[in-house]
Amino acid sequence: MSGGVSKVQSQHGRWTVSSSDEEDAEPARQTGGPFLLTQSVRKDYVSDSDETVVDEEEFGAADSGQGSTASSTHGPLGSGHSRESPPSPRASAARKIGQEPASNPIKTEAPDPGRQPSLALKRLRPSSESGWGVSSSDEEPDTKAEARQVKEELVDQRSPGPMKKKQRPEGTDHHYPSASSAAAWSPKPESDGETLDKWDVLEKAKSFGFYLTKVSGIPAKDNCGALHIKDILSPLFGTIKASAQFNYCIDIPWLVKQYPEEFRTKPLLIVHGEQRQSKAELHGDAHPYPNVRLCQAKLEIAYGTHHTKMMLLLYEEGFRVVIHTSNLIRDDWHQKTQGIWLSPLYPRLPEGSSESAGESMTNFKRDLVDYLTSYRSAGLGEWITHVKQHDLSETRVYLIGSTPGRHQGNEKQKWGHLKLGRILSDRASPVANPESWPLIGQFSSIGSLGADETKWLCSEFRESLATLGKSQRSLSSQQVPLHLVYPTVENVRTSLEGYPAGGSLPYAIVTAQKQPWLSSFFCRWSAKLTGRSHAMPHIKTYMRASPDFGELAWFVVTSANLSKAAWGMLEKNGFQLMIRSYELGVLYLPKAFGIETGRFSVHQGRLPDCQVSEMSFPVPYDLPPQRYSSKDRPWIWNIPYLHAPDTNGNVWAPS
Ligand code: K8D
C-alpha cells in the first residue's frame, strides 16, 4: 500500500451528544475508529486439540488488506452513544487495512455445529488484484470471457443486432421512449419517431444494468455477471479521459490502483463529506497524486453524511454513470453483497444541441443535473457540463436521490421518500389488491425511527412507498404488509467475513433499545439462489412484490438505509421534508422496460452460462422473506458476541 503511516486513532468527540430529536440519523460508521479486536477464539470453548495452523494463503491473508485487521477498521466505538461516533473512517481507516499484520496468524478452529466448514476452508481467490484490469498473467480466463460479455451488453449498444421491423406493442404510451431517441446514434433504420417495435422492446429490456459485486471465495458460477471495481474501470467499458467518484469511505491509494495503469493519471475528482481532521487526512492521502482533486460536500444539517456512491466516467467514446452501494475500500468489494446500476454508454450530443436534448423518458438527465447542482459546489460545474453534453435518452431508470435540506414547495417532492412516492404515483401501474402486495425493505443500517411504528415507518415512509398510481395514492397504506430484511447475529457469525462483516452493519445498541417494536418486521438475510447467503449485504433495496412474491411492481437499489436521515422526515405538519444525508439510487419500473403488464416477473439466481433473463428482474436475495424466529436477533455492532466463534474462529468484543 502506498499510503503513509496510519493515523486512524482518536477520532472521538467530533459529534457531541445531542439533546434534540436528532437521533434519527444512522450511527456513524466507525471505520477508522478505535476498536475492539475481534479477539481470536476464546480458550474456554475451544480446546487446544482443535488447534489448526492455517496457511494464510488459504484465507487470502497474503493479500494486503485481507485478514483480521479488517475488523479493526470497521469496529464500533467504545462509547455506546452513536452520536459520539465520529464519521471518521475514510481514507485513514482504509489505509489502515493491510498495514497491520493479522493480529493472530494462527487461527483456531472452533467446534461449531452450525458452522459451514466449506466457508472457512474454501480457498479464496488470491486477491482482488486478479481483476482483469491488470496484467494478463493475473487474469482468470473465465473472468475475461465474462468481461467480454458484459462489454457486449453494455458498450456495444450501438450494434443493434438482427433487425426486424414490427408493429407497435399495445398500450405503448408517451412514457416509453420513442424509437427516434435512439436514432441519433443507432444504425437501426426505419425509425419514424412514433412506432415502437418489438425489436426495440426486446433490445431495450435486454439489460437492466443491475449487477452485484464479485464475491471472493464462492464458486465461479455464482460470480457470473458480477463485477469487481476493476471490471467497471476497465478499458473494455470505455477509454477514461476523466472520472468523478462520489462516496463515503475512500482509500485513495487503493482506489487509484483499481484503475488500469493507462488511466491512473487521468483527472480524478473525489466527492466526499469529510470535515476537519479527517478531511485534512484525505487531502494528505491525495497529495501523492497530482491528478486527484477533492470536493467536499456541504453537510449543514447535523448528523448528515455523504452516503452517495456514484461514478461519473468521461470516455473518449462518451459518458457513463454508475450508481452503486460500495465504499471505495478493498473490503467493500471483497466478500459482500453490493449492488451496481451501470448506465448505457451515453454518446456525446452534437455541438450546439439544445438544453433539453438527450433527456430520457424517466427525466434522468434533468434529475441528475438537479442532484449535482444541489451540492452548490464549483468543483462539480464541469461534471454538470459533461452530463449536459451527452445523450442520456436511453436511460430506463428513475433517479431517486436525497440531498440535505429542509425542502419545501416544489423542492419537496424532488428528494427522498416523497420523490419515490411521486414517481410511483405518476408512473407506476395500479394493481387489483394493493393491500396484499407487500413492501420489502432491505438495508445494512437502521436509524432511530421513533417510539412506535406510527411515528415514521408505517406513516409517511410506508405511505410513500405503498403508492401505485394516482388512484391509490396514500389509500389505506396501513394495510400493506412490510418486511424488513436485515442480517441476524447468526447471519453475520456464519458469513464469509465472520463477525468483522458486522463492522459494516452499524446498528447501534442505543438505537435498537429504543425501538423493540421494530423486531416484528425483521426478516433474515438469505440469498441461496444467488450463492450469496454468506456474503453480508451492504446493498440496500426496496421493492413492491405481488402476494405470492412472483412479481414486482417496482424495485429500487440505493445507498439509503432505513433512516429518517436518508429518506427524509416530514416537519411542520408536512410543510417540509427534512433530509440530513446525501443518498442516491435508481428505481426500476416495468413500463420503462417496455413491459406493459406493469410487473416484472421475479427471477432468482443465475441462469446457466451467465445468461440474463430478458423480462424478469434478478432479485438479489430469497423471496419470500423469512421472518426472524423467536431466537433470532438483529445484528447490533457495538455489543459483544463471545459465546460462538465465527467462520474464522473469532469472537466479537467491541470496546
Ligand atoms: C455507511 C454514518 C454510515 C452508516 C452506514 C453505512 C452503510 C456507508 C456509512 N455512516 O451504508 O451501511 O456509506 O457505507
XYZ file of C-alpha atoms and ligand atoms in Angstrom:
669
model
C 0.000 0.000 0.000
C 1.306 3.358 -0.872
C -0.390 5.229 1.912
C 1.612 6.676 4.712
C 1.552 5.729 8.301
C -1.820 5.130 9.758
C -3.248 7.919 11.822
C -6.553 6.484 12.488
C -6.949 6.630 16.163
C -8.812 9.009 18.368
C -11.416 10.436 16.165
C -13.778 10.670 19.076
C -15.694 13.647 20.013
C -16.384 15.068 16.647
C -20.010 14.914 17.466
C -21.373 15.930 20.752
C -24.288 14.203 22.297
C -27.478 15.641 21.034
C -30.274 16.583 23.327
C -32.578 17.335 20.471
C -34.613 14.967 18.418
C -31.770 14.278 16.086
C -31.439 10.660 16.843
C -32.858 9.633 13.541
C -29.541 9.663 11.819
C -27.757 6.415 11.382
C -24.762 5.873 13.527
C -21.559 6.959 12.006
C -19.801 4.073 10.501
C -16.710 3.882 12.559
C -14.372 2.527 10.011
C -11.405 4.324 11.369
C -12.115 4.305 14.995
C -10.558 2.745 17.946
C -11.703 -0.676 18.153
C -12.034 -3.707 19.706
C -10.358 -6.515 18.262
C -12.221 -9.449 17.263
C -10.217 -11.418 19.666
C -9.311 -14.806 18.438
C -11.195 -17.743 19.739
C -11.609 -17.902 23.438
C -9.946 -20.794 25.131
C -12.967 -21.629 27.203
C -14.785 -23.052 24.286
C -12.008 -24.138 22.013
C -9.894 -26.977 23.090
C -6.233 -26.945 22.265
C -6.599 -30.157 20.448
C -8.693 -28.423 17.883
C -5.952 -26.049 17.028
C -5.032 -25.989 13.434
C -2.401 -23.924 11.832
C -3.947 -22.387 8.814
C -1.958 -21.333 5.868
C -2.632 -17.653 5.483
C -2.924 -18.066 1.792
C -5.763 -20.420 2.340
C -7.686 -17.419 3.536
C -6.261 -14.949 1.148
C -4.467 -13.291 4.005
C -1.356 -12.976 1.955
C -3.096 -10.208 0.143
C -2.535 -6.899 1.762
C -5.783 -5.815 3.185
C -7.039 -9.227 3.952
C -7.305 -10.724 7.322
C -8.420 -9.850 10.754
C -7.190 -6.301 10.633
C -10.211 -5.532 8.558
C -12.289 -5.658 11.647
C -10.172 -3.098 13.315
C -11.089 -0.573 10.745
C -14.779 -1.148 10.993
C -15.405 -1.804 14.588
C -17.643 0.148 16.841
C -16.610 2.859 19.160
C -16.123 2.181 22.774
C -18.789 4.639 23.638
C -22.253 3.281 23.436
C -23.649 6.509 22.185
C -23.875 6.619 18.472
C -23.995 10.389 18.484
C -20.478 10.422 19.716
C -19.302 8.326 16.855
C -17.310 10.438 14.512
C -17.786 9.712 10.834
C -14.073 9.412 10.694
C -13.319 6.351 8.659
C -12.381 7.017 5.204
C -9.020 7.200 3.921
C -7.141 6.830 7.080
C -9.330 3.977 8.088
C -8.997 2.283 4.828
C -5.336 2.863 4.761
C -5.028 1.041 7.968
C -6.220 -2.029 6.205
C -3.269 -4.024 5.166
C -0.785 -2.113 7.205
C -1.190 -4.050 10.323
C -0.312 -7.655 10.213
C -3.063 -10.017 11.104
C -3.049 -9.939 14.846
C -3.336 -13.650 15.032
C -1.968 -15.606 12.152
C -2.720 -18.832 13.917
C -6.384 -19.443 13.885
C -8.092 -21.945 15.978
C -10.829 -23.939 14.518
C -13.610 -23.855 16.953
C -16.103 -26.600 17.274
C -19.269 -25.152 15.984
C -22.110 -27.319 14.912
C -23.729 -24.580 12.896
C -20.593 -23.790 11.065
C -20.131 -24.487 7.443
C -16.568 -25.646 7.049
C -16.658 -25.042 3.353
C -16.867 -21.363 4.033
C -13.887 -21.212 6.254
C -11.774 -23.616 4.345
C -12.537 -22.596 0.856
C -9.521 -21.276 -0.942
C -10.224 -17.701 -1.729
C -9.077 -16.042 -4.842
C -5.575 -14.801 -4.224
C -6.866 -11.273 -4.088
C -8.883 -8.683 -5.803
C -5.710 -7.900 -7.686
C -6.709 -10.633 -10.057
C -9.209 -8.314 -11.651
C -8.595 -8.353 -15.329
C -7.621 -4.729 -15.486
C -4.117 -5.811 -14.579
C -1.578 -7.866 -16.374
C -2.801 -10.797 -18.323
C -0.850 -13.239 -16.242
C -3.106 -12.415 -13.334
C -6.264 -12.984 -15.184
C -8.590 -15.836 -14.876
C -9.725 -16.921 -18.284
C -13.388 -17.059 -17.408
C -13.183 -13.611 -15.968
C -12.081 -12.289 -19.290
C -14.876 -14.058 -21.084
C -17.325 -12.548 -18.653
C -15.868 -9.164 -19.216
C -16.317 -9.518 -22.912
C -19.884 -10.488 -22.447
C -20.571 -7.532 -20.237
C -18.908 -5.355 -22.801
C -21.162 -6.673 -25.488
C -24.137 -5.956 -23.337
C -23.158 -2.530 -22.205
C -20.700 -0.965 -24.538
C -21.786 -2.256 -27.856
C -25.282 -0.980 -27.657
C -24.803 0.639 -30.978
C -24.851 -2.660 -32.742
C -28.497 -3.357 -32.915
C -28.204 -6.956 -33.927
C -30.690 -8.559 -36.218
C -33.315 -6.102 -37.223
C -36.890 -6.718 -37.930
C -39.466 -4.084 -38.051
C -42.660 -4.861 -36.274
C -45.883 -3.433 -35.126
C -46.330 -1.137 -32.207
C -46.946 -3.017 -28.966
C -50.290 -2.341 -27.425
C -50.524 0.215 -24.759
C -47.343 1.974 -25.735
C -47.647 5.425 -24.360
C -45.615 8.564 -24.102
C -43.731 7.250 -21.122
C -41.992 4.892 -23.382
C -39.036 6.232 -25.295
C -39.606 6.803 -28.937
C -37.540 4.920 -31.400
C -36.266 8.220 -32.675
C -34.459 8.984 -29.478
C -32.191 6.106 -30.220
C -31.884 7.010 -33.849
C -29.343 9.704 -33.168
C -26.731 7.049 -32.696
C -28.298 3.744 -33.528
C -27.843 2.466 -37.033
C -31.289 0.955 -36.875
C -33.188 2.285 -39.899
C -36.845 2.992 -40.452
C -37.491 4.711 -37.168
C -40.402 7.007 -37.752
C -40.358 8.633 -34.361
C -43.672 7.170 -33.396
C -43.707 3.478 -33.736
C -42.141 1.340 -31.192
C -41.497 -2.117 -32.409
C -40.892 -5.361 -30.698
C -37.281 -5.240 -31.647
C -36.970 -2.101 -29.589
C -38.787 -3.616 -26.682
C -36.576 -6.652 -26.568
C -33.449 -4.709 -27.244
C -34.205 -2.256 -24.516
C -35.435 -4.704 -21.958
C -32.407 -6.823 -22.520
C -30.344 -5.422 -19.754
C -31.464 -3.932 -16.508
C -27.914 -2.763 -15.939
C -28.206 -4.281 -12.477
C -25.175 -6.160 -11.158
C -23.789 -7.490 -7.934
C -20.168 -7.189 -6.908
C -17.905 -10.204 -7.226
C -17.518 -12.230 -4.065
C -14.176 -13.888 -3.351
C -14.358 -17.462 -2.155
C -17.562 -18.655 -3.807
C -17.939 -20.850 -6.881
C -17.248 -19.083 -10.167
C -20.769 -19.781 -11.371
C -22.126 -17.632 -8.571
C -19.993 -14.722 -9.753
C -21.308 -14.976 -13.271
C -22.117 -11.481 -14.416
C -20.843 -9.990 -11.194
C -18.421 -7.070 -11.351
C -15.325 -6.019 -9.485
C -14.432 -2.334 -9.468
C -11.550 -3.157 -11.811
C -14.068 -4.507 -14.279
C -16.073 -1.298 -14.169
C -12.970 0.824 -14.744
C -11.536 -1.416 -17.425
C -10.838 -0.160 -20.951
C -13.460 -2.609 -22.206
C -16.087 -0.269 -20.811
C -14.558 2.842 -22.333
C -11.359 4.865 -22.583
C -11.399 7.004 -19.467
C -10.484 10.665 -20.003
C -11.538 11.786 -16.529
C -13.683 10.462 -13.697
C -15.526 11.539 -10.578
C -16.011 9.266 -7.589
C -18.720 10.149 -5.089
C -18.517 8.130 -1.899
C -18.437 7.900 1.867
C -15.315 5.942 2.752
C -12.388 6.291 0.356
C -8.958 4.677 0.361
C -7.237 6.818 -2.238
C -4.145 4.656 -2.880
C -6.360 1.587 -3.239
C -8.779 3.445 -5.497
C -6.053 4.656 -7.826
C -4.829 1.084 -8.162
C -8.254 -0.068 -9.314
C -7.861 1.991 -12.479
C -5.930 0.391 -15.318
C -2.414 1.794 -15.413
C -3.064 3.846 -18.511
C -5.899 5.704 -16.739
C -4.270 6.218 -13.346
C -3.015 9.694 -14.154
C -6.254 10.958 -15.697
C -8.090 13.640 -13.726
C -9.962 12.082 -10.795
C -12.390 14.109 -8.698
C -13.336 12.680 -5.325
C -16.567 13.946 -3.821
C -16.778 13.243 -0.096
C -18.318 14.538 3.107
C -15.260 14.723 5.325
C -14.680 17.637 7.624
C -11.862 18.904 9.797
C -9.196 16.370 10.672
C -10.462 13.567 8.503
C -10.725 15.986 5.602
C -7.124 17.005 6.194
C -6.142 13.347 6.225
C -7.936 12.722 2.984
C -6.077 15.649 1.429
C -2.867 14.166 2.751
C -3.746 10.861 1.129
C -4.407 12.603 -2.174
C -1.179 14.576 -2.129
C 0.977 11.976 -3.894
C -1.466 12.020 -6.816
C -1.343 15.322 -8.690
C -4.310 14.286 -10.845
C -6.581 13.785 -7.828
C -8.825 16.674 -6.755
C -11.164 16.664 -3.794
C -14.605 18.176 -3.474
C -16.195 18.453 -0.053
C -19.962 18.062 0.010
C -21.597 20.567 2.341
C -23.240 18.969 5.339
C -25.048 21.793 7.020
C -27.558 19.716 8.942
C -26.278 17.850 11.983
C -25.607 14.137 11.685
C -25.774 14.117 7.934
C -23.380 12.009 5.913
C -22.350 11.830 2.299
C -23.504 8.279 1.547
C -23.945 8.648 -2.197
C -21.890 6.152 -4.169
C -21.606 7.133 -7.792
C -19.019 7.116 -10.558
C -19.122 9.542 -13.457
C -16.885 8.249 -16.224
C -15.960 10.522 -19.107
C -14.680 8.485 -22.039
C -13.190 9.167 -25.422
C -16.297 7.308 -26.587
C -18.895 9.075 -24.446
C -20.004 9.079 -20.841
C -21.265 6.617 -18.240
C -22.938 6.844 -14.848
C -22.544 4.114 -12.241
C -24.720 4.238 -9.120
C -23.787 1.626 -6.539
C -23.526 0.744 -2.843
C -19.823 0.049 -2.190
C -17.371 2.230 -0.363
C -14.063 2.770 -2.118
C -12.162 0.437 0.137
C -10.971 -3.066 -0.520
C -13.271 -4.790 1.965
C -16.411 -3.415 0.368
C -15.547 -5.180 -2.920
C -14.335 -8.424 -1.399
C -16.991 -10.597 0.232
C -20.127 -8.516 0.492
C -23.353 -8.373 -1.426
C -23.339 -4.974 -3.091
C -25.484 -3.563 -5.875
C -24.498 -1.689 -9.017
C -26.516 0.076 -11.686
C -24.491 0.681 -14.847
C -25.865 3.145 -17.317
C -25.575 2.515 -21.014
C -22.683 4.198 -22.784
C -24.056 7.662 -23.428
C -22.969 9.176 -26.741
C -21.855 12.770 -26.938
C -24.502 15.126 -28.313
C -23.679 17.093 -31.455
C -22.216 20.568 -30.803
C -24.910 23.148 -30.341
C -27.609 20.747 -29.178
C -30.419 22.319 -27.229
C -30.604 22.364 -23.454
C -33.356 19.778 -23.458
C -31.582 17.356 -25.783
C -30.606 13.905 -24.609
C -33.349 13.588 -21.992
C -34.803 10.174 -21.189
C -38.431 9.306 -20.679
C -37.566 8.996 -17.000
C -36.181 12.553 -16.834
C -32.964 11.067 -15.622
C -30.817 13.794 -17.149
C -32.734 16.617 -15.523
C -32.761 14.805 -12.195
C -29.040 14.047 -12.311
C -28.249 17.682 -13.139
C -30.533 18.780 -10.281
C -28.841 16.363 -7.914
C -25.352 17.572 -8.852
C -26.489 21.188 -8.694
C -27.744 20.639 -5.143
C -24.131 20.380 -3.946
C -23.683 24.054 -4.894
C -20.054 23.284 -5.478
C -17.818 24.883 -8.085
C -15.850 21.670 -8.372
C -18.866 19.915 -9.849
C -19.510 22.523 -12.530
C -17.525 20.775 -15.214
C -19.247 17.471 -14.436
C -22.644 19.092 -14.791
C -21.438 20.325 -18.185
C -20.325 16.813 -19.155
C -23.757 15.440 -18.269
C -25.439 18.173 -20.323
C -23.238 17.425 -23.335
C -24.318 13.782 -23.546
C -27.359 11.904 -24.765
C -28.882 10.145 -21.767
C -32.078 9.278 -23.607
C -31.578 5.534 -23.382
C -31.802 5.584 -19.594
C -34.583 3.306 -18.363
C -34.375 4.039 -14.643
C -35.559 6.898 -12.479
C -33.116 8.702 -10.212
C -34.099 8.680 -6.539
C -31.806 10.985 -4.599
C -31.607 12.645 -1.236
C -29.795 15.897 -0.595
C -29.552 17.642 2.762
C -32.065 20.371 3.422
C -35.465 21.362 4.668
C -37.198 21.046 1.350
C -40.419 22.951 0.773
C -42.812 23.692 -2.062
C -41.650 22.458 -5.448
C -38.469 21.094 -3.945
C -40.204 18.795 -1.511
C -41.089 16.063 -3.983
C -37.687 16.115 -5.644
C -35.977 14.173 -2.858
C -36.170 11.196 -0.544
C -39.321 9.159 0.007
C -41.503 11.899 -1.444
C -39.640 11.627 -4.757
C -40.167 7.882 -4.818
C -43.832 8.357 -3.907
C -44.288 10.936 -6.660
C -42.832 8.696 -9.362
C -44.884 5.740 -8.112
C -47.967 7.946 -8.241
C -47.258 9.350 -11.692
C -45.756 6.354 -13.438
C -46.488 3.041 -11.705
C -49.406 0.830 -12.715
C -52.134 0.173 -10.153
C -52.768 -3.421 -9.065
C -56.010 -5.153 -8.166
C -55.457 -5.754 -4.453
C -52.807 -3.335 -3.299
C -53.297 -4.289 0.345
C -51.989 -7.765 -0.448
C -48.881 -6.541 -2.288
C -46.146 -6.424 0.350
C -43.390 -3.866 0.612
C -39.896 -5.144 1.252
C -37.048 -3.019 2.548
C -33.510 -4.425 2.795
C -30.598 -2.421 4.193
C -27.390 -2.508 6.220
C -28.109 0.006 8.948
C -31.053 1.410 10.826
C -31.622 4.835 12.291
C -33.838 5.834 15.158
C -37.374 5.563 13.849
C -39.337 6.789 16.843
C -41.278 5.380 19.769
C -43.547 3.237 17.632
C -44.310 2.370 14.044
C -46.794 5.202 13.621
C -44.123 7.872 14.054
C -42.459 7.408 10.675
C -42.094 3.840 9.377
C -45.762 2.976 8.923
C -46.901 6.512 8.299
C -45.002 8.762 5.910
C -42.432 6.195 4.797
C -44.820 3.332 4.084
C -47.370 5.724 2.617
C -44.906 6.967 0.018
C -43.647 3.501 -0.863
C -47.151 1.995 -0.949
C -48.242 4.381 -3.679
C -49.084 2.731 -7.001
C -50.625 5.107 -9.486
C -52.733 8.161 -8.808
C -55.853 6.388 -7.643
C -54.015 4.508 -4.951
C -52.086 7.457 -3.651
C -51.964 7.073 0.141
C -55.049 4.883 0.026
C -55.071 2.594 3.014
C -51.335 2.026 3.018
C -51.959 0.965 6.596
C -52.839 -2.473 5.322
C -49.777 -3.013 3.165
C -47.540 -5.708 4.697
C -43.992 -4.585 5.376
C -40.982 -6.898 5.543
C -37.606 -5.559 6.653
C -34.619 -7.668 5.660
C -31.633 -7.141 7.950
C -28.986 -9.711 8.999
C -29.314 -11.671 12.211
C -26.376 -12.252 14.538
C -26.251 -15.787 13.114
C -26.150 -14.439 9.559
C -23.077 -12.393 10.458
C -21.398 -15.094 12.511
C -21.596 -17.659 9.732
C -20.772 -15.221 6.943
C -17.655 -15.366 4.778
C -16.139 -12.468 6.679
C -17.408 -13.633 10.047
C -18.053 -11.041 12.749
C -15.960 -8.363 11.004
C -18.791 -8.177 8.472
C -20.717 -6.607 11.344
C -18.432 -3.595 11.126
C -20.441 -2.601 8.054
C -23.791 -3.210 9.768
C -23.615 -0.365 12.277
C -26.973 -0.733 14.015
C -26.232 0.624 17.487
C -27.487 -0.765 20.771
C -28.763 2.627 21.954
C -30.875 2.874 18.836
C -32.096 -0.727 18.967
C -33.134 -0.408 22.609
C -35.421 2.459 21.770
C -37.334 0.510 19.120
C -38.117 -3.019 20.275
C -41.305 -2.719 18.212
C -39.207 -2.949 15.060
C -38.350 -6.636 15.629
C -41.729 -7.818 14.431
C -40.892 -6.556 10.931
C -37.481 -8.200 10.658
C -36.598 -10.926 8.165
C -33.308 -12.807 7.824
C -30.753 -12.316 5.112
C -30.937 -15.281 2.738
C -29.629 -15.447 -0.803
C -29.259 -19.115 -1.593
C -30.215 -18.760 -5.206
C -27.523 -16.184 -5.913
C -24.985 -18.067 -3.802
C -24.704 -15.007 -1.583
C -26.255 -16.148 1.686
C -22.824 -15.798 3.291
C -21.862 -12.520 1.640
C -23.378 -9.989 4.001
C -25.465 -7.278 2.433
C -24.197 -3.750 2.146
C -26.622 -3.342 -0.716
C -29.879 -1.581 0.060
C -33.015 -2.464 -1.878
C -36.703 -1.683 -1.671
C -39.452 -3.299 -3.699
C -43.176 -3.967 -4.010
C -43.970 -7.616 -4.554
C -47.091 -9.485 -5.582
C -48.900 -11.531 -2.931
C -47.008 -14.681 -3.979
C -43.713 -12.791 -4.421
C -43.573 -13.931 -8.024
C -43.834 -10.435 -9.485
C -42.620 -6.938 -8.730
C -44.351 -3.635 -9.301
C -41.020 -1.847 -8.850
C -37.509 -2.228 -7.493
C -35.026 0.274 -6.040
C -31.302 -0.130 -5.411
C -29.847 2.735 -3.392
C -27.360 3.913 -0.811
C -30.254 4.791 1.515
C -30.538 2.766 4.704
C -33.700 2.602 6.780
C -33.421 6.026 8.373
C -35.117 9.370 8.507
C -31.762 10.998 7.814
C -31.620 9.198 4.472
C -35.233 9.162 3.286
C -36.375 12.362 4.947
C -38.887 13.193 7.614
C -41.847 15.497 7.266
C -41.839 18.532 9.531
C -44.184 21.432 10.162
C -47.281 19.395 9.526
C -45.988 18.131 6.213
C -44.879 21.535 5.005
C -41.253 20.478 4.651
C -39.198 17.341 4.166
C -36.052 17.409 6.261
C -33.156 15.331 4.941
C -29.743 15.110 6.580
C -27.725 12.998 4.154
C -26.783 12.644 0.521
C -28.114 9.398 -0.936
C -28.531 8.094 -4.444
C -30.350 5.203 -6.026
C -32.332 4.156 -9.059
C -35.918 2.995 -9.463
C -36.921 0.318 -11.958
C -40.470 0.444 -13.286
C -41.605 -2.333 -15.650
C -43.151 0.058 -18.175
C -39.876 1.831 -18.738
C -38.563 -1.513 -19.958
C -41.440 -1.999 -22.322
C -43.159 -4.464 -20.019
C -46.739 -3.467 -20.461
C -48.181 -5.676 -17.758
C -46.649 -3.220 -15.320
C -44.984 -6.065 -13.428
C -41.585 -7.636 -13.567
C -41.606 -11.353 -13.090
C -39.151 -12.286 -10.388
C -36.083 -14.183 -11.358
C -33.894 -15.539 -8.591
C -30.489 -16.990 -9.082
C -28.465 -17.116 -12.242
C -29.392 -18.830 -15.442
C -26.799 -21.262 -16.784
C -23.864 -19.794 -18.690
C -24.211 -16.298 -17.339
C -27.332 -15.676 -19.336
C -29.565 -12.875 -18.287
C -33.291 -13.123 -18.438
C -34.919 -10.534 -20.616
C -38.127 -9.748 -18.825
C -37.693 -10.962 -15.282
C -35.929 -8.986 -12.627
C -32.865 -10.521 -10.927
C -33.837 -10.067 -7.282
C -30.602 -10.495 -5.311
C -31.994 -12.399 -2.312
C -34.543 -15.053 -1.496
C -38.240 -14.430 -1.621
C -40.484 -14.601 0.237
C -38.528 -13.040 3.084
C -38.355 -15.235 6.152
C -39.322 -13.685 9.466
C -36.913 -13.902 12.399
C -37.561 -16.870 14.669
C -38.016 -16.177 18.372
C -34.305 -16.882 18.852
C -33.086 -14.570 16.127
C -31.729 -11.153 16.989
C -30.788 -8.352 14.643
C -27.057 -7.739 14.343
C -26.049 -4.921 16.660
C -22.479 -3.901 16.156
C -21.445 -2.462 19.487
C -22.220 -5.304 21.861
C -20.075 -8.407 22.357
C -20.662 -11.814 20.825
C -18.392 -14.115 22.781
C -20.154 -17.414 23.003
C -19.930 -18.666 19.491
C -16.932 -18.207 17.230
C -17.415 -17.011 13.695
C -16.399 -18.589 10.412
C -12.809 -17.650 11.056
C -12.733 -18.752 14.666
C -13.026 -15.292 16.143
C -15.396 -13.646 18.566
C -16.598 -10.040 18.637
C -15.612 -7.936 21.612
C -16.190 -4.263 20.957
C -14.599 -1.886 23.418
C -22.406 3.815 5.589
C -22.767 7.121 9.010
C -22.510 5.131 7.605
C -23.511 4.318 8.110
C -23.956 3.247 7.356
C -23.403 2.997 6.105
C -23.913 1.886 5.290
C -21.803 3.614 4.267
C -21.974 4.883 6.349
N -22.031 6.225 8.301
O -24.147 2.066 4.118
O -24.118 0.799 5.819
O -21.848 4.537 3.446
O -21.245 2.556 3.994
